[in-house]
Amino acid sequence: MHEPTGQQSSSAGRSAVPANIGSTRTLQTVKDSDGHVTSRVRRTVLPGGLRVVTEQMAGARSASIGVWVNVGSRDETPTLHGCSHFLEHLLFKGTRERSALDISVALDAVGGEFNAFTAKEYTCFHARVLDADLPLAVDVLGDMITNSLITTADVEAERDVILVEIAMHDDDPDDVVHNLFARQAFGDSPLGRPIAGTVASITDMTREQVERFYRRHYRADNMVVAVAGNLEHAKVVREVRRAFGRHRFLAGSTTPVEPRNTTRARPVAAGESRTARPFEQVNVVLGMKGITRTDERRYALGVLNTALGGGTSSRLFQEVRERRGLAYSVYSFASHHADAGLVGVSVGCLPSKLDDVLATVRAELAKVAAEGITADELTRGKGQLRGGLVLGLEDSGSRMSRLGKAELVYAELLSIDEVIERIDAVTLDEVREIAAALFAQPEVLAITGPA
């Protein structure tokens, strides 16, 4: 694969809405060292405000499509807790034109991969198919998104499935402790609640509530259709217009909804939460307030996170596991939302090792906050981030996700070269400053394990 060496676009990255609905513009053109185009990103806004963003990938034989909806668990009231995830399940259950079996058979018959997921701030329905089968994938997804029946029978059947899923999460120590950590940090708020809902909220939710939520949020102006692979942008736009144009879904001239971003992170509630579970080991998450997803310090934090707990050469892995033998699994993380963020360390250990683990982790965080990282760690951290970025974008599914997130939540599409430049520009002083700013804050601690 040729490394990208250039791009053409006077407004590269910025996705401001074109003045005229239906107009198309090129966001990026990337060429290799010989001047051959390796990828081209284009964007069209259809009537109703539906955005179509594509990346044409030279040499690909597959195509991936994702319908990104600007709604997630943070948009739910306490009564509707879990509704976004419930609805994600229900859109696979059938439309006026296709039964649930028809939907499954359509993609299975061509060897396609087909799934969906719900996050705190968005929901995505995605498929990966051979390039020749992309029109089928577009049609099936368009039908599901715009034409779902949401029958009483389907709601009742899927309610039981989700209750089983909630029970499954409750049996997973990692899920339990991270949900406990979020609850301690953000309290009884949408960001503090688990995405799937609770047994009580899912049991009490009615079909009418789910359908109203569907009609309120699943609008053309609140969505992005992202497609990457062997494709022609104009053809994809025609297919999307036809598939999503059912029942006047694209009627009107509404402009797309703006991303919900701010650089000021909301506060978190310091403190400790514990819950007893009949697990063999103790699972711990120790962290504190982080930064938002658009904060310019996120590149420095990425390097810091990699050096601290991002691999087997990281400080935490070496100190907690290799030198002291206190735990099998230990890693650091940074999570980002539109107006909030968390950083922390996750560890699983024997109950007898808990005090030593906490003392060691706290000592490492304090050391990094006071001294920063070394030049060697800076170099390794940058290399790890660069490698992960480029290797992670070698298939059409990863490229599609990059487009969808950039358009829906960032309103900015950076080229791979631009991201690498920002990573390479991180200095030791910047890493030390972000470490001092974050790790000196009051801590949030969650612990689950045997009583």
mmCIF file of N, CA, C and O in Angstrom, residues 270-360:
data_model
loop_
_atom_site.group_PDB
_atom_site.id
_atom_site.type_symbol
_atom_site.label_atom_id
_atom_site.label_comp_id
_atom_site.label_asym_id
_atom_site.label_seq_id
_atom_site.Cartn_x
_atom_site.Cartn_y
_atom_site.Cartn_z
ATOM 1 N N ALA A 270 -16.083 12.936 42.257
ATOM 2 C CA ALA A 270 -15.045 12.087 42.848
ATOM 3 C C ALA A 270 -15.661 11.226 43.951
ATOM 4 O O ALA A 270 -16.681 11.584 44.548
ATOM 5 N N GLY A 271 -15.047 10.096 44.210
ATOM 6 C CA GLY A 271 -15.549 9.226 45.269
ATOM 7 C C GLY A 271 -15.344 7.769 44.920
ATOM 8 O O GLY A 271 -14.755 7.430 43.889
ATOM 9 N N GLU A 272 -15.834 6.900 45.785
ATOM 10 C CA GLU A 272 -15.636 5.462 45.626
ATOM 11 C C GLU A 272 -16.966 4.735 45.618
ATOM 12 O O GLU A 272 -17.868 5.041 46.406
ATOM 13 N N SER A 273 -17.099 3.763 44.708
ATOM 14 C CA SER A 273 -18.281 2.897 44.655
ATOM 15 C C SER A 273 -17.817 1.448 44.635
ATOM 16 O O SER A 273 -16.887 1.094 43.911
ATOM 17 N N ARG A 274 -18.491 0.611 45.424
ATOM 18 C CA ARG A 274 -18.178 -0.813 45.456
ATOM 19 C C ARG A 274 -19.463 -1.616 45.309
ATOM 20 O O ARG A 274 -20.530 -1.186 45.760
ATOM 21 N N THR A 275 -19.355 -2.760 44.666
ATOM 22 C CA THR A 275 -20.477 -3.685 44.589
ATOM 23 C C THR A 275 -19.943 -5.104 44.682
ATOM 24 O O THR A 275 -18.892 -5.421 44.112
ATOM 25 N N ALA A 276 -20.638 -5.939 45.436
ATOM 26 C CA ALA A 276 -20.203 -7.318 45.630
ATOM 27 C C ALA A 276 -20.747 -8.208 44.519
ATOM 28 O O ALA A 276 -21.924 -8.110 44.143
ATOM 29 N N ARG A 277 -19.886 -9.026 43.950
ATOM 30 C CA ARG A 277 -20.266 -10.000 42.935
ATOM 31 C C ARG A 277 -19.501 -11.292 43.208
ATOM 32 O O ARG A 277 -18.352 -11.255 43.669
ATOM 33 N N PRO A 278 -20.090 -12.447 42.926
ATOM 34 C CA PRO A 278 -19.415 -13.730 43.189
ATOM 35 C C PRO A 278 -18.367 -14.067 42.136
ATOM 36 O O PRO A 278 -18.369 -15.147 41.547
ATOM 37 N N PHE A 279 -17.466 -13.114 41.872
ATOM 38 C CA PHE A 279 -16.390 -13.334 40.908
ATOM 39 C C PHE A 279 -15.152 -13.857 41.633
ATOM 40 O O PHE A 279 -14.993 -13.658 42.833
ATOM 41 N N GLU A 280 -14.262 -14.477 40.890
ATOM 42 C CA GLU A 280 -13.036 -15.015 41.482
ATOM 43 C C GLU A 280 -12.021 -13.916 41.789
ATOM 44 O O GLU A 280 -11.208 -14.043 42.698
ATOM 45 N N GLN A 281 -12.054 -12.828 41.011
ATOM 46 C CA GLN A 281 -11.083 -11.763 41.211
ATOM 47 C C GLN A 281 -11.787 -10.432 41.447
ATOM 48 O O GLN A 281 -13.005 -10.310 41.268
ATOM 49 N N VAL A 282 -11.006 -9.463 41.844
ATOM 50 C CA VAL A 282 -11.489 -8.095 42.012
ATOM 51 C C VAL A 282 -11.185 -7.319 40.736
ATOM 52 O O VAL A 282 -10.082 -7.414 40.197
ATOM 53 N N ASN A 283 -12.154 -6.561 40.273
ATOM 54 C CA ASN A 283 -11.943 -5.674 39.134
ATOM 55 C C ASN A 283 -12.021 -4.237 39.605
ATOM 56 O O ASN A 283 -12.948 -3.862 40.334
ATOM 57 N N VAL A 284 -11.045 -3.451 39.180
ATOM 58 C CA VAL A 284 -10.889 -2.084 39.671
ATOM 59 C C VAL A 284 -10.770 -1.115 38.488
ATOM 60 O O VAL A 284 -10.078 -1.407 37.508
ATOM 61 N N VAL A 285 -11.445 0.016 38.587
ATOM 62 C CA VAL A 285 -11.197 1.134 37.688
ATOM 63 C C VAL A 285 -10.927 2.358 38.544
ATOM 64 O O VAL A 285 -11.767 2.745 39.367
ATOM 65 N N LEU A 286 -9.747 2.947 38.372
ATOM 66 C CA LEU A 286 -9.373 4.158 39.093
ATOM 67 C C LEU A 286 -9.109 5.244 38.060
ATOM 68 O O LEU A 286 -8.292 5.062 37.148
ATOM 69 N N GLY A 287 -9.821 6.365 38.184
ATOM 70 C CA GLY A 287 -9.646 7.417 37.185
ATOM 71 C C GLY A 287 -10.063 8.773 37.690
ATOM 72 O O GLY A 287 -10.251 8.992 38.898
ATOM 73 N N MET A 288 -10.229 9.682 36.760
ATOM 74 C CA MET A 288 -10.598 11.060 37.078
ATOM 75 C C MET A 288 -11.119 11.748 35.821
ATOM 76 O O MET A 288 -11.178 11.149 34.743
ATOM 77 N N LYS A 289 -11.501 12.994 35.964
ATOM 78 C CA LYS A 289 -12.034 13.765 34.851
ATOM 79 C C LYS A 289 -11.029 13.856 33.710
ATOM 80 O O LYS A 289 -9.839 14.058 33.919
ATOM 81 N N GLY A 290 -11.543 13.692 32.466
ATOM 82 C CA GLY A 290 -10.699 13.785 31.284
ATOM 83 C C GLY A 290 -11.025 15.022 30.466
ATOM 84 O O GLY A 290 -11.369 16.077 31.011
ATOM 85 N N ILE A 291 -10.933 14.904 29.145
ATOM 86 C CA ILE A 291 -11.179 16.028 28.248
ATOM 87 C C ILE A 291 -12.205 15.633 27.191
ATOM 88 O O ILE A 291 -12.463 14.452 26.961
ATOM 89 N N THR A 292 -12.783 16.621 26.534
ATOM 90 C CA THR A 292 -13.779 16.347 25.506
ATOM 91 C C THR A 292 -13.113 15.863 24.227
ATOM 92 O O THR A 292 -11.894 15.961 24.065
ATOM 93 N N ARG A 293 -13.927 15.373 23.303
ATOM 94 C CA ARG A 293 -13.363 14.780 22.085
ATOM 95 C C ARG A 293 -12.785 15.807 21.121
ATOM 96 O O ARG A 293 -12.031 15.452 20.220
ATOM 97 N N THR A 294 -13.118 17.092 21.272
ATOM 98 C CA THR A 294 -12.561 18.112 20.382
ATOM 99 C C THR A 294 -11.450 18.922 21.033
ATOM 100 O O THR A 294 -10.913 19.835 20.407
ATOM 101 N N ASP A 295 -11.090 18.600 22.249
ATOM 102 C CA ASP A 295 -10.004 19.308 22.939
ATOM 103 C C ASP A 295 -8.692 19.055 22.183
ATOM 104 O O ASP A 295 -8.332 17.916 21.893
ATOM 105 N N GLU A 296 -7.961 20.111 21.858
ATOM 106 C CA GLU A 296 -6.727 19.975 21.087
ATOM 107 C C GLU A 296 -5.645 19.191 21.825
ATOM 108 O O GLU A 296 -4.687 18.712 21.230
ATOM 109 N N ARG A 297 -5.801 19.055 23.130
ATOM 110 C CA ARG A 297 -4.822 18.289 23.911
ATOM 111 C C ARG A 297 -5.005 16.783 23.757
ATOM 112 O O ARG A 297 -4.247 16.003 24.339
ATOM 113 N N ARG A 298 -5.997 16.360 22.970
ATOM 114 C CA ARG A 298 -6.270 14.920 22.858
ATOM 115 C C ARG A 298 -5.112 14.153 22.222
ATOM 116 O O ARG A 298 -4.947 12.962 22.489
ATOM 117 N N TYR A 299 -4.307 14.805 21.398
ATOM 118 C CA TYR A 299 -3.162 14.118 20.792
ATOM 119 C C TYR A 299 -2.068 13.875 21.832
ATOM 120 O O TYR A 299 -1.459 12.792 21.868
ATOM 121 N N ALA A 300 -1.838 14.863 22.681
ATOM 122 C CA ALA A 300 -0.885 14.672 23.778
ATOM 123 C C ALA A 300 -1.385 13.609 24.743
ATOM 124 O O ALA A 300 -0.604 12.774 25.232
ATOM 125 N N LEU A 301 -2.696 13.608 25.000
ATOM 126 C CA LEU A 301 -3.262 12.598 25.889
ATOM 127 C C LEU A 301 -3.149 11.205 25.262
ATOM 128 O O LEU A 301 -2.911 10.214 25.965
ATOM 129 N N GLY A 302 -3.302 11.124 23.954
ATOM 130 C CA GLY A 302 -3.145 9.836 23.284
ATOM 131 C C GLY A 302 -1.759 9.261 23.460
ATOM 132 O O GLY A 302 -1.585 8.062 23.724
ATOM 133 N N VAL A 303 -0.738 10.115 23.325
ATOM 134 C CA VAL A 303 0.640 9.663 23.533
ATOM 135 C C VAL A 303 0.855 9.263 24.989
ATOM 136 O O VAL A 303 1.460 8.228 25.284
ATOM 137 N N LEU A 304 0.345 10.077 25.910
ATOM 138 C CA LEU A 304 0.468 9.772 27.334
ATOM 139 C C LEU A 304 -0.204 8.443 27.674
ATOM 140 O O LEU A 304 0.366 7.605 28.377
ATOM 141 N N ASN A 305 -1.413 8.240 27.163
ATOM 142 C CA ASN A 305 -2.160 7.022 27.462
ATOM 143 C C ASN A 305 -1.417 5.786 26.948
ATOM 144 O O ASN A 305 -1.367 4.743 27.619
ATOM 145 N N THR A 306 -0.819 5.899 25.775
ATOM 146 C CA THR A 306 -0.064 4.787 25.211
ATOM 147 C C THR A 306 1.160 4.458 26.062
ATOM 148 O O THR A 306 1.449 3.287 26.344
ATOM 149 N N ALA A 307 1.870 5.487 26.490
ATOM 150 C CA ALA A 307 3.070 5.266 27.311
ATOM 151 C C ALA A 307 2.714 4.716 28.686
ATOM 152 O O ALA A 307 3.439 3.877 29.238
ATOM 153 N N LEU A 308 1.593 5.168 29.217
ATOM 154 C CA LEU A 308 1.213 4.768 30.574
ATOM 155 C C LEU A 308 0.669 3.350 30.626
ATOM 156 O O LEU A 308 1.062 2.554 31.485
ATOM 157 N N GLY A 309 -0.244 3.013 29.722
ATOM 158 C CA GLY A 309 -0.874 1.693 29.822
ATOM 159 C C GLY A 309 -1.420 1.171 28.519
ATOM 160 O O GLY A 309 -2.448 0.491 28.497
ATOM 161 N N GLY A 310 -0.747 1.462 27.395
ATOM 162 C CA GLY A 310 -1.269 1.098 26.088
ATOM 163 C C GLY A 310 -0.685 -0.139 25.461
ATOM 164 O O GLY A 310 -0.972 -0.449 24.318
ATOM 165 N N GLY A 311 0.146 -0.884 26.173
ATOM 166 C CA GLY A 311 0.743 -2.078 25.584
ATOM 167 C C GLY A 311 1.663 -2.767 26.566
ATOM 168 O O GLY A 311 1.804 -2.346 27.721
ATOM 169 N N THR A 312 2.326 -3.816 26.108
ATOM 170 C CA THR A 312 3.170 -4.594 27.008
ATOM 171 C C THR A 312 4.450 -3.863 27.418
ATOM 172 O O THR A 312 5.099 -4.249 28.390
ATOM 173 N N SER A 313 4.818 -2.812 26.678
ATOM 174 C CA SER A 313 5.995 -2.034 27.060
ATOM 175 C C SER A 313 5.627 -0.837 27.931
ATOM 176 O O SER A 313 6.509 -0.083 28.346
ATOM 177 N N SER A 314 4.349 -0.657 28.211
ATOM 178 C CA SER A 314 3.902 0.517 28.972
ATOM 179 C C SER A 314 4.323 0.439 30.429
ATOM 180 O O SER A 314 4.637 -0.639 30.958
ATOM 181 N N ARG A 315 4.323 1.578 31.079
ATOM 182 C CA ARG A 315 4.744 1.642 32.482
ATOM 183 C C ARG A 315 3.896 0.749 33.376
ATOM 184 O O ARG A 315 4.417 0.015 34.224
ATOM 185 N N LEU A 316 2.584 0.828 33.231
ATOM 186 C CA LEU A 316 1.719 0.071 34.122
ATOM 187 C C LEU A 316 1.877 -1.427 33.911
ATOM 188 O O LEU A 316 1.904 -2.198 34.881
ATOM 189 N N PHE A 317 1.956 -1.869 32.661
ATOM 190 C CA PHE A 317 2.119 -3.296 32.406
ATOM 191 C C PHE A 317 3.429 -3.788 33.004
ATOM 192 O O PHE A 317 3.481 -4.840 33.648
ATOM 193 N N GLN A 318 4.482 -3.021 32.795
ATOM 194 C CA GLN A 318 5.788 -3.438 33.300
ATOM 195 C C GLN A 318 5.835 -3.442 34.826
ATOM 196 O O GLN A 318 6.373 -4.374 35.430
ATOM 197 N N GLU A 319 5.249 -2.415 35.449
ATOM 198 C CA GLU A 319 5.347 -2.296 36.904
ATOM 199 C C GLU A 319 4.363 -3.218 37.622
ATOM 200 O O GLU A 319 4.723 -3.916 38.575
ATOM 201 N N VAL A 320 3.105 -3.229 37.156
ATOM 202 C CA VAL A 320 2.072 -3.996 37.860
ATOM 203 C C VAL A 320 2.177 -5.485 37.570
ATOM 204 O O VAL A 320 2.085 -6.313 38.486
ATOM 205 N N ARG A 321 2.393 -5.847 36.322
ATOM 206 C CA ARG A 321 2.424 -7.274 35.976
ATOM 207 C C ARG A 321 3.829 -7.867 35.960
ATOM 208 O O ARG A 321 4.099 -8.866 36.626
ATOM 209 N N GLU A 322 4.715 -7.265 35.169
ATOM 210 C CA GLU A 322 6.021 -7.892 34.954
ATOM 211 C C GLU A 322 6.912 -7.858 36.208
ATOM 212 O O GLU A 322 7.511 -8.868 36.568
ATOM 213 N N ARG A 323 7.017 -6.714 36.842
ATOM 214 C CA ARG A 323 7.943 -6.597 37.983
ATOM 215 C C ARG A 323 7.332 -7.134 39.285
ATOM 216 O O ARG A 323 8.011 -7.789 40.066
ATOM 217 N N ARG A 324 6.059 -6.816 39.506
ATOM 218 C CA ARG A 324 5.450 -7.147 40.797
ATOM 219 C C ARG A 324 4.514 -8.357 40.740
ATOM 220 O O ARG A 324 4.156 -8.902 41.790
ATOM 221 N N GLY A 325 4.058 -8.744 39.553
ATOM 222 C CA GLY A 325 3.163 -9.893 39.436
ATOM 223 C C GLY A 325 1.845 -9.711 40.158
ATOM 224 O O GLY A 325 1.272 -10.677 40.682
ATOM 225 N N LEU A 326 1.327 -8.494 40.156
ATOM 226 C CA LEU A 326 0.117 -8.200 40.918
ATOM 227 C C LEU A 326 -1.171 -8.471 40.146
ATOM 228 O O LEU A 326 -2.238 -8.595 40.755
ATOM 229 N N ALA A 327 -1.107 -8.528 38.816
ATOM 230 C CA ALA A 327 -2.330 -8.675 38.030
ATOM 231 C C ALA A 327 -1.997 -9.288 36.680
ATOM 232 O O ALA A 327 -0.857 -9.198 36.196
ATOM 233 N N TYR A 328 -2.987 -9.909 36.086
ATOM 234 C CA TYR A 328 -2.818 -10.441 34.733
ATOM 235 C C TYR A 328 -3.110 -9.360 33.701
ATOM 236 O O TYR A 328 -2.396 -9.212 32.713
ATOM 237 N N SER A 329 -4.172 -8.600 33.924
ATOM 238 C CA SER A 329 -4.592 -7.567 32.972
ATOM 239 C C SER A 329 -4.534 -6.197 33.618
ATOM 240 O O SER A 329 -5.078 -5.994 34.716
ATOM 241 N N VAL A 330 -3.886 -5.246 32.942
ATOM 242 C CA VAL A 330 -3.861 -3.858 33.398
ATOM 243 C C VAL A 330 -3.694 -2.960 32.173
ATOM 244 O O VAL A 330 -2.861 -3.232 31.307
ATOM 245 N N TYR A 331 -4.503 -1.937 32.077
ATOM 246 C CA TYR A 331 -4.398 -0.990 30.953
ATOM 247 C C TYR A 331 -4.969 0.356 31.365
ATOM 248 O O TYR A 331 -5.765 0.453 32.315
ATOM 249 N N SER A 332 -4.572 1.398 30.666
ATOM 250 C CA SER A 332 -5.132 2.731 30.876
ATOM 251 C C SER A 332 -6.042 3.073 29.711
ATOM 252 O O SER A 332 -5.992 2.450 28.652
ATOM 253 N N PHE A 333 -6.905 4.057 29.900
ATOM 254 C CA PHE A 333 -7.857 4.429 28.862
ATOM 255 C C PHE A 333 -8.189 5.915 28.955
ATOM 256 O O PHE A 333 -7.973 6.567 29.979
ATOM 257 N N ALA A 334 -8.710 6.430 27.852
ATOM 258 C CA ALA A 334 -9.244 7.798 27.811
ATOM 259 C C ALA A 334 -10.516 7.744 26.984
ATOM 260 O O ALA A 334 -10.498 7.314 25.835
ATOM 261 N N SER A 335 -11.641 8.131 27.562
ATOM 262 C CA SER A 335 -12.913 8.157 26.844
ATOM 263 C C SER A 335 -13.348 9.606 26.674
ATOM 264 O O SER A 335 -13.166 10.433 27.569
ATOM 265 N N HIS A 336 -13.933 9.902 25.510
ATOM 266 C CA HIS A 336 -14.294 11.276 25.181
ATOM 267 C C HIS A 336 -15.746 11.354 24.714
ATOM 268 O O HIS A 336 -16.208 10.503 23.946
ATOM 269 N N HIS A 337 -16.447 12.389 25.164
ATOM 270 C CA HIS A 337 -17.800 12.690 24.693
ATOM 271 C C HIS A 337 -17.844 14.154 24.255
ATOM 272 O O HIS A 337 -16.840 14.871 24.308
ATOM 273 N N ALA A 338 -19.010 14.583 23.811
ATOM 274 C CA ALA A 338 -19.139 15.954 23.318
ATOM 275 C C ALA A 338 -18.792 16.980 24.390
ATOM 276 O O ALA A 338 -18.170 18.003 24.103
ATOM 277 N N ASP A 339 -19.180 16.721 25.630
ATOM 278 C CA ASP A 339 -18.978 17.696 26.697
ATOM 279 C C ASP A 339 -18.410 17.053 27.958
ATOM 280 O O ASP A 339 -18.590 17.571 29.059
ATOM 281 N N ALA A 340 -17.758 15.921 27.802
ATOM 282 C CA ALA A 340 -17.260 15.212 28.979
ATOM 283 C C ALA A 340 -16.126 14.277 28.577
ATOM 284 O O ALA A 340 -15.954 13.947 27.400
ATOM 285 N N GLY A 341 -15.378 13.851 29.566
ATOM 286 C CA GLY A 341 -14.312 12.898 29.319
ATOM 287 C C GLY A 341 -13.856 12.253 30.606
ATOM 288 O O GLY A 341 -14.064 12.797 31.706
ATOM 289 N N LEU A 342 -13.278 11.069 30.495
ATOM 290 C CA LEU A 342 -12.728 10.356 31.637
ATOM 291 C C LEU A 342 -11.383 9.761 31.243
ATOM 292 O O LEU A 342 -11.181 9.383 30.083
ATOM 293 N N VAL A 343 -10.470 9.701 32.182
ATOM 294 C CA VAL A 343 -9.227 8.956 32.014
ATOM 295 C C VAL A 343 -9.118 8.014 33.191
ATOM 296 O O VAL A 343 -9.646 8.290 34.278
ATOM 297 N N GLY A 344 -8.443 6.890 32.990
ATOM 298 C CA GLY A 344 -8.339 5.977 34.115
ATOM 299 C C GLY A 344 -7.509 4.752 33.812
ATOM 300 O O GLY A 344 -6.951 4.586 32.726
ATOM 301 N N VAL A 345 -7.457 3.872 34.806
ATOM 302 C CA VAL A 345 -6.719 2.622 34.739
ATOM 303 C C VAL A 345 -7.653 1.497 35.156
ATOM 304 O O VAL A 345 -8.366 1.613 36.157
ATOM 305 N N SER A 346 -7.638 0.408 34.391
ATOM 306 C CA SER A 346 -8.471 -0.756 34.694
ATOM 307 C C SER A 346 -7.565 -1.940 35.014
ATOM 308 O O SER A 346 -6.614 -2.218 34.280
ATOM 309 N N VAL A 347 -7.864 -2.627 36.125
ATOM 310 C CA VAL A 347 -7.037 -3.744 36.585
ATOM 311 C C VAL A 347 -7.931 -4.869 37.107
ATOM 312 O O VAL A 347 -8.954 -4.614 37.738
ATOM 313 N N GLY A 348 -7.527 -6.111 36.841
ATOM 314 C CA GLY A 348 -8.146 -7.262 37.468
ATOM 315 C C GLY A 348 -7.105 -8.010 38.273
ATOM 316 O O GLY A 348 -6.016 -8.313 37.765
ATOM 317 N N CYS A 349 -7.395 -8.302 39.546
ATOM 318 C CA CYS A 349 -6.395 -8.933 40.411
ATOM 319 C C CYS A 349 -7.067 -9.828 41.444
ATOM 320 O O CYS A 349 -8.286 -9.787 41.622
ATOM 321 N N LEU A 350 -6.283 -10.617 42.156
ATOM 322 C CA LEU A 350 -6.798 -11.389 43.272
ATOM 323 C C LEU A 350 -7.168 -10.450 44.414
ATOM 324 O O LEU A 350 -6.515 -9.408 44.613
ATOM 325 N N PRO A 351 -8.195 -10.785 45.198
ATOM 326 C CA PRO A 351 -8.581 -9.898 46.307
ATOM 327 C C PRO A 351 -7.429 -9.564 47.247
ATOM 328 O O PRO A 351 -7.334 -8.436 47.756
ATOM 329 N N SER A 352 -6.539 -10.504 47.468
ATOM 330 C CA SER A 352 -5.419 -10.275 48.383
ATOM 331 C C SER A 352 -4.414 -9.254 47.854
ATOM 332 O O SER A 352 -3.586 -8.734 48.620
ATOM 333 N N LYS A 353 -4.465 -8.968 46.551
ATOM 334 C CA LYS A 353 -3.512 -8.043 45.936
ATOM 335 C C LYS A 353 -4.077 -6.640 45.759
ATOM 336 O O LYS A 353 -3.376 -5.754 45.247
ATOM 337 N N LEU A 354 -5.331 -6.414 46.139
ATOM 338 C CA LEU A 354 -6.003 -5.143 45.834
ATOM 339 C C LEU A 354 -5.252 -3.938 46.383
ATOM 340 O O LEU A 354 -5.017 -2.957 45.663
ATOM 341 N N ASP A 355 -4.876 -3.974 47.647
ATOM 342 C CA ASP A 355 -4.210 -2.811 48.249
ATOM 343 C C ASP A 355 -2.890 -2.504 47.544
ATOM 344 O O ASP A 355 -2.554 -1.336 47.295
ATOM 345 N N ASP A 356 -2.140 -3.547 47.216
ATOM 346 C CA ASP A 356 -0.861 -3.335 46.534
ATOM 347 C C ASP A 356 -1.079 -2.782 45.125
ATOM 348 O O ASP A 356 -0.313 -1.928 44.649
ATOM 349 N N VAL A 357 -2.096 -3.275 44.446
ATOM 350 C CA VAL A 357 -2.403 -2.769 43.102
ATOM 351 C C VAL A 357 -2.750 -1.290 43.150
ATOM 352 O O VAL A 357 -2.216 -0.483 42.367
ATOM 353 N N LEU A 358 -3.631 -0.902 44.056
ATOM 354 C CA LEU A 358 -4.024 0.503 44.148
ATOM 355 C C LEU A 358 -2.834 1.386 44.505
ATOM 356 O O LEU A 358 -2.658 2.478 43.939
ATOM 357 N N ALA A 359 -1.999 0.936 45.405
ATOM 358 C CA ALA A 359 -0.827 1.732 45.797
ATOM 359 C C ALA A 359 0.126 1.890 44.625
ATOM 360 O O ALA A 359 0.676 2.987 44.392
ATOM 361 N N THR A 360 0.318 0.832 43.848
ATOM 362 C CA THR A 360 1.236 0.899 42.712
ATOM 363 C C THR A 360 0.694 1.805 41.612
ATOM 364 O O THR A 360 1.437 2.622 41.047
#
